[in-house]
Coordinates of C-alpha atoms in Angstrom, one line a residue:
M58 CA -133.5 -181.0 -45.8
K59 CA -134.9 -182.0 -42.5
Y60 CA -137.3 -183.5 -42.7
S61 CA -154.9 -219.1 -31.9
T62 CA -154.4 -222.2 -31.8
C63 CA -153.1 -224.8 -29.3
V64 CA -149.3 -225.3 -29.7
C65 CA -147.9 -228.4 -28.1
F66 CA -144.1 -229.2 -28.1
S67 CA -142.4 -232.5 -27.8
W68 CA -141.0 -233.9 -24.6
S69 CA -143.4 -232.0 -22.3
L70 CA -142.8 -228.4 -23.3
L71 CA -145.2 -225.4 -22.9
T72 CA -148.8 -225.7 -24.1
V73 CA -150.4 -222.5 -25.3
A74 CA -154.1 -222.3 -24.5
V75 CA -156.7 -221.9 -27.2
I76 CA -158.0 -218.4 -27.3
P77 CA -160.9 -217.5 -29.6
V78 CA -160.0 -215.2 -32.5
S79 CA -161.7 -211.8 -32.4
L80 CA -162.3 -209.1 -35.0
G81 CA -160.8 -206.2 -33.0
E82 CA -158.8 -203.8 -35.1
M83 CA -158.4 -200.9 -32.6
Y84 CA -154.6 -201.2 -32.9
T85 CA -154.7 -200.3 -36.6
S86 CA -155.8 -196.7 -36.0
L87 CA -154.5 -194.3 -33.4
L88 CA -157.9 -192.5 -33.5
N89 CA -159.5 -195.7 -32.1
V90 CA -156.8 -196.1 -29.5
K91 CA -157.5 -192.5 -28.3
Q92 CA -161.2 -193.3 -28.2
A93 CA -160.4 -196.1 -25.8
I94 CA -159.4 -193.5 -23.2
S95 CA -163.0 -192.6 -22.6
V96 CA -163.9 -196.2 -22.2
E97 CA -161.3 -196.6 -19.4
R98 CA -162.7 -193.4 -17.8
K99 CA -166.0 -195.1 -17.5
L100 CA -164.3 -198.2 -16.0
I101 CA -162.6 -195.9 -13.4
D102 CA -166.0 -194.6 -12.4
Y103 CA -167.4 -198.1 -12.1
L104 CA -164.4 -199.1 -10.0
K105 CA -164.8 -196.1 -7.8
T106 CA -168.5 -197.0 -7.2
Y107 CA -167.4 -200.5 -6.3
I108 CA -164.8 -199.2 -3.9
D109 CA -167.4 -196.9 -2.2
H110 CA -169.9 -199.7 -1.8
E111 CA -167.2 -202.1 -0.5
S112 CA -166.0 -199.4 1.9
E113 CA -169.5 -199.0 3.3
R114 CA -169.9 -202.7 3.6
L115 CA -166.5 -203.0 5.5
E116 CA -167.5 -200.1 7.7
D117 CA -170.6 -202.0 8.7
V118 CA -168.4 -205.1 9.4
K119 CA -166.0 -203.0 11.5
R120 CA -168.9 -201.4 13.4
F121 CA -170.2 -204.9 14.3
Y122 CA -166.8 -206.1 15.3
A123 CA -166.3 -203.0 17.6
K124 CA -169.7 -203.5 19.1
V125 CA -169.1 -207.2 20.0
S126 CA -165.5 -206.5 21.1
D127 CA -166.7 -203.8 23.5
L128 CA -169.3 -206.1 25.0
H129 CA -166.5 -208.7 25.7
T130 CA -164.2 -206.0 27.1
E131 CA -166.7 -204.4 29.4
L132 CA -170.0 -206.1 29.9
Y133 CA -168.8 -209.7 30.0
K134 CA -166.0 -209.2 32.5
G135 CA -168.0 -211.0 35.0
P136 CA -170.0 -213.6 33.0
A137 CA -172.2 -214.8 35.8
T138 CA -173.4 -211.3 36.7
A139 CA -174.0 -210.3 33.1
M140 CA -176.0 -213.4 32.3
A141 CA -178.2 -212.9 35.3
N142 CA -179.8 -210.0 33.4
P143 CA -182.4 -211.6 31.0
L144 CA -181.9 -208.7 28.5
V145 CA -178.1 -209.4 28.2
A146 CA -178.8 -213.1 27.9
F147 CA -181.4 -212.5 25.2
T148 CA -179.1 -210.2 23.1
L149 CA -176.3 -212.8 23.3
I150 CA -178.5 -215.6 22.0
K151 CA -180.1 -213.4 19.3
R152 CA -176.6 -212.2 18.2
L153 CA -175.2 -215.7 18.0
H154 CA -178.3 -217.0 16.2
S155 CA -178.9 -214.3 13.6
E156 CA -176.5 -211.3 13.6
W157 CA -173.3 -213.4 13.2
L158 CA -175.2 -215.4 10.5
N159 CA -176.2 -212.3 8.6
V160 CA -172.7 -210.8 8.7
V161 CA -170.9 -214.1 7.7
H162 CA -173.4 -215.1 5.0
S163 CA -174.0 -211.5 3.7
N164 CA -174.5 -211.4 -0.1
E165 CA -173.5 -207.7 -0.2
A166 CA -169.9 -208.4 -1.3
Q167 CA -171.1 -210.7 -4.1
E168 CA -173.7 -208.1 -5.2
N169 CA -171.0 -205.4 -5.3
T170 CA -168.7 -207.6 -7.3
Q171 CA -171.5 -208.6 -9.7
A172 CA -172.4 -204.9 -10.2
L173 CA -168.8 -204.2 -11.2
R174 CA -168.7 -207.1 -13.6
S175 CA -172.0 -206.1 -15.2
S176 CA -170.8 -202.5 -15.7
Y177 CA -167.6 -203.9 -17.2
E178 CA -169.5 -206.1 -19.6
K179 CA -171.6 -203.2 -20.8
E180 CA -168.4 -201.8 -22.3
D181 CA -167.4 -205.0 -23.9
A182 CA -168.0 -203.9 -27.5
D183 CA -165.6 -201.0 -27.1
L184 CA -162.8 -202.9 -25.3
P185 CA -159.7 -204.1 -27.1
K186 CA -159.8 -207.7 -28.3
L187 CA -157.0 -210.3 -28.3
E188 CA -156.1 -209.2 -31.8
D189 CA -155.6 -205.7 -30.5
L190 CA -153.2 -206.8 -27.8
Q191 CA -151.3 -209.0 -30.3
G192 CA -151.2 -206.2 -32.9
A193 CA -150.0 -203.6 -30.3
A194 CA -147.2 -206.0 -29.2
Q195 CA -146.2 -206.6 -32.8
G196 CA -146.2 -202.8 -33.4
L197 CA -143.6 -202.5 -30.6
M198 CA -141.5 -205.2 -32.0
R199 CA -141.7 -203.6 -35.5
L200 CA -140.5 -200.3 -34.0
Q201 CA -137.7 -202.2 -32.2
D202 CA -136.6 -203.7 -35.5
V203 CA -137.0 -200.8 -38.0
Y204 CA -135.4 -198.2 -35.7
V205 CA -132.9 -200.6 -34.1
L206 CA -134.3 -199.7 -30.7
Q207 CA -132.8 -201.3 -27.5
V208 CA -135.4 -203.3 -25.6
A209 CA -133.9 -202.4 -22.2
S210 CA -134.4 -198.7 -23.1
L211 CA -138.0 -199.2 -24.3
V212 CA -138.8 -200.9 -21.0
R213 CA -137.7 -197.7 -19.3
G214 CA -139.8 -195.6 -21.6
L215 CA -137.0 -194.4 -23.7
F216 CA -136.4 -194.7 -27.5
Q217 CA -132.7 -195.4 -27.8
R218 CA -130.3 -197.3 -30.1
V219 CA -126.8 -198.4 -29.3
T220 CA -124.1 -196.6 -31.2
E221 CA -120.5 -197.4 -30.6
G222 CA -121.5 -199.1 -27.4
Q223 CA -123.4 -196.2 -26.1
P224 CA -127.2 -195.7 -25.9
I225 CA -128.2 -192.7 -28.0
D226 CA -131.7 -191.1 -27.9
I227 CA -133.6 -191.5 -31.2
Y228 CA -136.4 -189.4 -29.7
R229 CA -137.2 -188.3 -26.2
P230 CA -141.0 -188.1 -25.9
A231 CA -142.6 -185.5 -23.6
V232 CA -144.8 -188.2 -22.1
S233 CA -143.8 -191.8 -21.5
V234 CA -144.3 -194.7 -19.1
P235 CA -142.0 -197.5 -18.1
L236 CA -143.1 -201.1 -18.8
S237 CA -143.8 -203.7 -16.1
G238 CA -142.7 -207.3 -15.9
D239 CA -146.1 -208.3 -17.0
D240 CA -146.1 -205.9 -20.0
C241 CA -142.9 -207.4 -21.2
F242 CA -144.2 -210.9 -20.6
L243 CA -147.2 -210.3 -22.9
V244 CA -145.0 -208.9 -25.7
G245 CA -142.6 -211.8 -25.3
K246 CA -145.5 -214.3 -25.3
V247 CA -146.9 -212.9 -28.5
A248 CA -143.5 -213.5 -30.2
Y249 CA -143.2 -216.9 -28.5
E250 CA -146.6 -218.0 -29.9
Q251 CA -145.5 -217.1 -33.4
H252 CA -142.3 -219.2 -32.9
D253 CA -140.3 -215.9 -33.1
Y254 CA -137.7 -216.6 -30.5
Y255 CA -135.5 -213.7 -31.6
H256 CA -138.0 -211.3 -30.0
S257 CA -139.3 -213.5 -27.3
V258 CA -135.8 -214.0 -25.7
Q259 CA -135.2 -210.2 -25.5
W260 CA -138.6 -209.3 -24.1
L261 CA -138.9 -212.2 -21.7
E262 CA -135.4 -211.5 -20.4
E263 CA -136.6 -208.1 -19.4
S264 CA -139.8 -209.6 -17.9
V265 CA -137.8 -212.0 -15.8
R266 CA -135.5 -209.2 -14.6
L267 CA -138.4 -207.0 -13.6
F268 CA -140.3 -209.8 -11.9
R269 CA -137.2 -210.8 -10.0
G270 CA -136.8 -207.1 -8.9
A271 CA -140.3 -207.1 -7.6
G272 CA -139.6 -210.2 -5.5
G273 CA -141.6 -212.4 -7.8
E274 CA -144.9 -211.3 -6.1
W275 CA -148.0 -211.6 -8.1
I276 CA -150.5 -208.8 -8.2
P277 CA -154.2 -209.2 -9.3
E278 CA -154.0 -207.2 -12.6
N279 CA -151.1 -209.3 -13.9
A280 CA -151.6 -212.0 -16.6
G281 CA -148.2 -213.6 -16.0
T282 CA -145.9 -214.5 -13.1
L283 CA -142.2 -214.9 -12.7
E284 CA -142.7 -218.6 -13.1
D285 CA -144.5 -218.1 -16.4
A286 CA -141.7 -215.8 -17.7
L287 CA -139.0 -218.3 -16.7
D288 CA -140.9 -221.1 -18.4
H289 CA -141.3 -219.3 -21.7
L290 CA -137.8 -217.9 -21.6
A291 CA -136.2 -221.2 -20.9
F292 CA -137.9 -222.8 -24.0
S293 CA -137.1 -219.7 -26.1
H294 CA -133.4 -220.1 -25.3
F295 CA -133.6 -223.8 -26.1
K296 CA -135.0 -223.0 -29.5
T297 CA -132.2 -220.6 -30.2
G298 CA -129.6 -223.3 -29.3
N299 CA -128.7 -221.8 -25.9
I300 CA -129.1 -225.1 -23.9
S301 CA -127.1 -224.0 -20.9
F302 CA -129.3 -220.9 -20.4
A303 CA -132.4 -223.1 -20.9
L304 CA -131.1 -225.4 -18.2
S305 CA -130.2 -222.6 -15.7
L306 CA -133.7 -221.0 -16.1
S307 CA -135.5 -224.3 -15.8
Q308 CA -133.5 -225.1 -12.5
E309 CA -134.5 -221.6 -11.2
L310 CA -138.1 -222.4 -12.1
L311 CA -137.9 -225.7 -10.1
H312 CA -137.0 -223.6 -7.0
H313 CA -140.5 -222.0 -7.2
D314 CA -142.3 -225.2 -8.4
P315 CA -140.2 -228.2 -7.4
M316 CA -143.0 -230.8 -8.3
N317 CA -143.5 -229.6 -11.9
G318 CA -143.0 -232.9 -13.8
R319 CA -142.8 -231.2 -17.2
V320 CA -139.9 -229.0 -16.1
L321 CA -138.2 -231.9 -14.4
Q322 CA -138.2 -233.8 -17.7
N323 CA -136.9 -230.8 -19.5
V324 CA -134.0 -230.4 -17.0
E325 CA -133.1 -234.0 -17.6
K326 CA -133.3 -233.5 -21.4
Y327 CA -131.1 -230.4 -21.3
E328 CA -128.5 -232.1 -19.1
R329 CA -128.3 -235.0 -21.6
L330 CA -127.9 -232.6 -24.5
L331 CA -125.1 -230.7 -22.8
V332 CA -123.3 -234.0 -22.0
R333 CA -123.3 -234.9 -25.8
S334 CA -122.0 -231.5 -26.9
P335 CA -120.4 -228.6 -25.0
P336 CA -122.5 -225.4 -24.6
L337 CA -122.3 -222.8 -27.3
S338 CA -121.1 -219.3 -26.5
I339 CA -123.4 -216.4 -27.0
T340 CA -121.4 -215.4 -30.1
D341 CA -121.7 -218.9 -31.5
H342 CA -125.5 -219.2 -31.5
G343 CA -126.5 -215.5 -31.3
L344 CA -130.0 -214.3 -31.9
K345 CA -131.0 -214.1 -35.6
R346 CA -133.8 -211.9 -36.6
P347 CA -136.5 -213.7 -38.6
T348 CA -136.4 -213.2 -42.3
S349 CA -139.3 -211.6 -44.2
N350 CA -141.0 -213.3 -47.1
N351 CA -142.7 -210.1 -48.2
L352 CA -139.8 -207.7 -47.8
R353 CA -136.8 -208.4 -50.0
T354 CA -135.6 -204.8 -49.7
R355 CA -135.7 -204.7 -45.9
D356 CA -132.2 -203.4 -45.3
T357 CA -132.6 -200.4 -47.7
Y358 CA -136.1 -199.7 -46.4
E359 CA -135.1 -199.7 -42.8
T360 CA -132.0 -197.6 -43.4
L361 CA -134.2 -194.9 -45.2
C362 CA -136.7 -195.0 -42.3
Q363 CA -133.9 -194.5 -39.8
T364 CA -132.3 -191.6 -41.7
Q365 CA -135.6 -189.8 -42.1
G366 CA -134.8 -187.6 -45.1
S367 CA -131.1 -186.9 -44.3
Q368 CA -129.7 -188.6 -47.5
Q369 CA -127.2 -185.9 -48.3
M370 CA -125.9 -187.6 -51.5
H371 CA -129.4 -187.5 -52.9
F372 CA -130.4 -184.0 -51.9
K373 CA -127.1 -182.4 -52.9
N374 CA -128.0 -182.9 -56.5
P375 CA -127.6 -179.4 -58.1
R376 CA -130.5 -180.1 -60.5
L377 CA -132.9 -180.1 -57.6
F378 CA -134.5 -176.8 -56.9
C379 CA -137.3 -174.8 -55.1
D380 CA -139.6 -172.2 -56.6
F381 CA -143.0 -170.6 -56.5
F382 CA -145.2 -172.6 -58.9
T383 CA -148.3 -171.7 -60.8
N384 CA -148.3 -174.4 -63.5
G385 CA -149.5 -171.6 -65.8
N386 CA -152.9 -171.6 -64.1
P387 CA -154.6 -168.2 -63.6
G388 CA -156.0 -169.4 -60.3
L389 CA -152.5 -169.7 -58.8
L390 CA -151.0 -166.5 -60.2
L391 CA -151.8 -164.4 -57.1
L392 CA -151.0 -167.1 -54.6
P393 CA -148.4 -169.5 -56.1
V394 CA -147.5 -172.7 -54.3
R395 CA -144.0 -173.3 -52.8
R396 CA -142.7 -176.2 -54.8
E397 CA -139.7 -178.3 -53.9
V398 CA -138.4 -180.8 -56.4
L399 CA -137.1 -183.7 -54.4
S400 CA -136.2 -186.1 -57.1
L401 CA -135.9 -186.2 -60.9
Q402 CA -135.9 -190.0 -61.3
P403 CA -138.6 -190.7 -60.3
Y404 CA -140.1 -187.2 -60.5
V405 CA -141.2 -186.3 -57.0
V406 CA -142.2 -182.9 -55.8
L407 CA -143.3 -181.5 -52.5
Y408 CA -145.9 -178.7 -52.3
H409 CA -145.5 -176.8 -49.0
N410 CA -148.7 -175.5 -47.2
F411 CA -150.9 -177.2 -49.7
I412 CA -153.8 -177.5 -47.1
T413 CA -154.9 -175.3 -44.2
D414 CA -155.4 -176.5 -40.6
T415 CA -159.1 -176.1 -40.9
E416 CA -159.3 -178.1 -44.2
A417 CA -157.2 -180.9 -42.7
E418 CA -159.5 -181.1 -39.6
D419 CA -162.5 -181.1 -41.9
I420 CA -161.2 -184.0 -43.9
K421 CA -160.2 -186.0 -40.8
T422 CA -163.5 -185.4 -39.0
T423 CA -165.5 -186.3 -42.1
A424 CA -163.5 -189.6 -42.5
H425 CA -164.0 -190.7 -38.8
A426 CA -167.2 -192.7 -39.3
G427 CA -166.0 -194.4 -42.5
L428 CA -162.6 -195.6 -41.2
R429 CA -162.1 -199.3 -41.9
R430 CA -159.0 -201.6 -41.8
S431 CA -156.9 -200.7 -44.9
V432 CA -156.5 -203.5 -47.5
V433 CA -154.0 -204.4 -50.2
A434 CA -154.5 -206.1 -53.6
A435 CA -154.7 -209.9 -53.3
G436 CA -155.2 -211.1 -56.9
E437 CA -158.6 -209.8 -58.1
K438 CA -159.7 -209.1 -54.6
Q439 CA -158.5 -207.1 -51.6
A440 CA -157.5 -208.3 -48.2
T441 CA -155.9 -207.0 -44.9
A442 CA -152.2 -207.6 -44.4
E443 CA -149.7 -207.2 -41.6
Y444 CA -147.5 -205.2 -43.9
R445 CA -150.1 -202.5 -43.9
I446 CA -151.3 -201.3 -40.5
S447 CA -153.8 -198.5 -40.8
K448 CA -157.5 -197.6 -41.3
S449 CA -158.8 -195.7 -44.3
A450 CA -162.0 -194.1 -45.5
W451 CA -163.1 -193.0 -49.0
L452 CA -164.6 -189.5 -49.4
K453 CA -166.7 -188.4 -52.4
D454 CA -166.6 -184.7 -53.2
S455 CA -170.2 -184.6 -51.9
A456 CA -169.0 -185.7 -48.4
H457 CA -167.8 -182.2 -47.6
S458 CA -167.2 -179.0 -49.5
T459 CA -163.4 -179.2 -48.6
V460 CA -163.1 -182.4 -50.7
G461 CA -164.2 -180.7 -53.8
K462 CA -161.9 -177.7 -53.1
L463 CA -158.9 -180.1 -52.7
D464 CA -159.8 -181.8 -56.0
Q465 CA -159.8 -178.5 -57.8
K466 CA -156.5 -177.4 -56.3
I467 CA -154.9 -180.8 -57.2
S468 CA -156.1 -180.4 -60.7
M469 CA -154.7 -176.8 -60.9
L470 CA -151.2 -178.0 -59.7
T471 CA -151.0 -181.2 -61.8
G472 CA -152.9 -180.1 -64.9
L473 CA -154.7 -183.4 -64.7
N474 CA -158.4 -184.4 -64.7
V475 CA -159.0 -185.8 -61.2
K476 CA -162.8 -186.1 -61.3
H477 CA -164.2 -189.6 -60.7
P478 CA -163.8 -192.0 -62.4
Y479 CA -160.6 -190.5 -63.9
G480 CA -159.4 -189.9 -60.3
E481 CA -160.4 -192.2 -57.4
Y482 CA -162.3 -190.8 -54.5
L483 CA -160.1 -189.2 -51.8
Q484 CA -158.7 -191.9 -49.5
V485 CA -158.1 -190.7 -45.9
V486 CA -155.7 -192.9 -43.9
N487 CA -155.0 -193.0 -40.2
Y488 CA -152.1 -195.1 -39.0
G489 CA -152.0 -197.4 -35.9
I490 CA -149.5 -198.5 -33.3
G491 CA -146.3 -198.7 -35.2
G492 CA -148.4 -198.1 -38.3
H493 CA -146.7 -198.6 -41.6
Y494 CA -147.0 -199.7 -45.2
E495 CA -144.1 -201.8 -46.4
P496 CA -142.6 -201.2 -49.9
H497 CA -145.2 -201.3 -52.7
F498 CA -146.2 -199.7 -55.9
D499 CA -149.3 -197.5 -56.2
H500 CA -149.9 -198.6 -59.8
A501 CA -151.2 -202.1 -60.7
T502 CA -148.6 -204.6 -61.6
S503 CA -151.0 -207.3 -62.6
P504 CA -153.9 -207.1 -65.2
S505 CA -156.2 -208.7 -62.6
S506 CA -155.6 -205.9 -60.1
P507 CA -158.7 -204.2 -58.5
V508 CA -157.2 -200.9 -59.7
F509 CA -158.7 -201.7 -63.2
K510 CA -162.3 -202.0 -61.9
L511 CA -162.8 -198.3 -62.7
K512 CA -162.1 -199.2 -66.3
T513 CA -160.1 -196.0 -66.6
G514 CA -156.7 -197.6 -66.9
N515 CA -153.8 -197.7 -64.4
R516 CA -152.9 -195.2 -61.7
V517 CA -150.7 -192.7 -63.7
A518 CA -149.9 -190.5 -60.7
T519 CA -150.2 -190.2 -56.9
F520 CA -151.0 -187.0 -54.9
M521 CA -150.5 -187.5 -51.2
I522 CA -151.5 -184.9 -48.6
Y523 CA -150.0 -184.8 -45.1
L524 CA -153.0 -184.0 -42.8
S525 CA -151.0 -184.1 -39.6
S526 CA -147.5 -183.9 -38.2
V527 CA -145.7 -186.6 -36.2
E528 CA -143.0 -186.3 -33.6
A529 CA -140.8 -189.2 -35.0
G530 CA -141.0 -191.8 -37.8
G531 CA -143.6 -192.1 -40.5
S532 CA -141.3 -191.0 -43.4
T533 CA -142.2 -191.9 -47.0
A534 CA -139.2 -193.9 -48.3
F535 CA -138.5 -194.4 -52.1
I536 CA -136.6 -197.6 -52.0
Y537 CA -134.8 -197.9 -55.4
A538 CA -134.4 -194.1 -55.7
N539 CA -132.8 -194.3 -52.2
F540 CA -134.2 -191.3 -50.5
S541 CA -137.0 -190.6 -47.9
I542 CA -139.2 -187.7 -47.1
P543 CA -140.2 -187.0 -43.5
V544 CA -143.8 -185.9 -42.7
V545 CA -144.2 -182.3 -43.5
E546 CA -147.5 -181.1 -41.9
K547 CA -150.0 -179.5 -44.4
A548 CA -147.7 -180.3 -47.4
A549 CA -148.4 -182.7 -50.3
I550 CA -146.1 -184.8 -52.5
F551 CA -146.8 -185.7 -56.1
W552 CA -145.1 -188.3 -58.3
W553 CA -145.7 -190.1 -61.6
N554 CA -146.3 -193.8 -61.2
L555 CA -146.1 -194.6 -65.0
H556 CA -143.7 -193.8 -67.8
R557 CA -145.3 -191.9 -70.7
N558 CA -145.4 -195.2 -72.6
G559 CA -147.8 -196.6 -69.9
Q560 CA -145.2 -198.9 -68.3
G561 CA -144.8 -198.8 -64.5
N562 CA -141.9 -196.9 -63.2
E563 CA -140.0 -199.3 -60.8
D564 CA -138.2 -196.4 -59.2
T565 CA -141.5 -195.4 -57.5
L566 CA -141.4 -198.4 -55.2
H567 CA -142.1 -196.7 -51.9
A568 CA -143.1 -197.3 -48.3
G569 CA -144.7 -195.6 -45.3
C570 CA -142.2 -196.0 -42.5
P571 CA -143.6 -197.1 -39.1
V572 CA -144.8 -194.2 -37.0
L573 CA -142.6 -194.0 -33.9
I574 CA -144.3 -191.2 -32.0
G575 CA -147.3 -189.3 -33.2
D576 CA -150.7 -189.6 -35.0
K577 CA -150.2 -189.8 -38.7
W578 CA -153.0 -188.8 -41.1
V579 CA -152.7 -188.7 -44.9
A580 CA -155.0 -188.3 -47.8
N581 CA -154.3 -190.0 -51.2
K582 CA -155.6 -189.0 -54.6
W583 CA -154.9 -191.5 -57.2
I584 CA -155.2 -190.3 -60.8
H585 CA -155.8 -192.7 -63.7
E586 CA -154.6 -192.8 -67.3
H587 CA -157.9 -192.2 -69.0
G588 CA -159.1 -188.6 -69.1
Q589 CA -155.5 -187.4 -69.4
E590 CA -155.1 -188.0 -73.1
F591 CA -154.6 -184.3 -74.0
L592 CA -153.3 -183.3 -70.6
H593 CA -150.4 -185.8 -70.2
R594 CA -149.5 -187.0 -73.6
C595 CA -148.1 -190.5 -74.3
S596 CA -144.6 -191.2 -75.6
L597 CA -142.8 -194.2 -77.0
N598 CA -139.6 -193.2 -75.2
P599 CA -139.3 -195.6 -72.3
E600 CA -137.2 -193.0 -70.4
E601 CA -139.9 -190.4 -70.3

């Protein structure tokens, strides 16, 4: 199968400025990221207008310069003779009194700049916020971790991991861009501000390398400089125990800013520390990736994401099979569905070509206006979480005729009652930058879960439809069952969340792996216990 706060450190270390928290969530949906392209097109037009106006202004300044220079080159060669002419004398006095004044004190440059700023501010509501920049940076670091990507390769626009000492392509995208020193600085700074020095060291090292390669020259669009990167990297190395590197980088920083009292104090501190104990080698202190409080199955989860449906031991099970499936329903007799049984425990099946291209586009388009940040259960309420990065919308069958058609087809394939409230409304999900959903159960595991608000019992089954393809990543990984399913465009997967005795099936712990390349859309239909009494009978056997 192929499938913001102010952070101050002791003894005069860096201080991170307070930046107001915003509500931007562009990074959680690739649809919103794509929409930002049109915003930048407007900004390009505004900048072109500014350049045109500034060019006209500078042409006027150059014309005045040429006029005055010519007078001094030709007319004023003999000053006494020229000034004998009252017209020449008058124009000289007038020019010195008013023309030079008008040129030097012209407000045109300020007016042009203000017009550009006003145009930019008109688009403010549609511009990324601080949270979006941080979220995008965290998305890159998530992809780096889950797919074991080499930062030096990412900086060159490549997606590679090191295998047996050699960089191997994980995926080679058709379109990519290299990152600048400033790009790397901002990613490293996001990690730095979260006290995540494992990531800040790697990204800031690339930033310093690129800034050095550019001669350390600052350009207007950059948020950081070589000095900034050196400063953050030195302290990051200190926090990982690499005092000698921290000292070396701080000394380099002093070459650029010799009067920086804070850095001078740090150099003295690092030197004292090195006198007390010898420097550690790289292998002694290393870089340790931060642990995850939410993700106890991280190693298995990430391995399944990396292998993307190539778990041969699982899929070589001779009891797994493919067939043309009708479920005994007359509506499917003439056009049976291609069914592929992927797992028996838990029972998971894949239905190929469940949805057409037109139906998928209808669902995505209908969902656009309702997309909001996806939430997770938090006690009796729901809240956003960093372990779920996407936006979702809920569609009733009245939202579009296609929704009702899909409900009918799901019911035919599963034999279950999917009408509301026995089935939840169709949830449409669009993933963001490095979008993912870490291991979770679809069924409620607590009696206070919001799942029970429908008063139709727990979620007995899940029917998930792939509305799009992706180039890389985005697999659905079943953690305890130890297999993953890559995204299969237009297909759907179905599994039972509960045993027939009503208890949750722990083998259904699953995750949406981070999307590496592509725009992932899925639709979820969650079917509840009530309404299925004569369609999916109960059993006291805990194995069923």
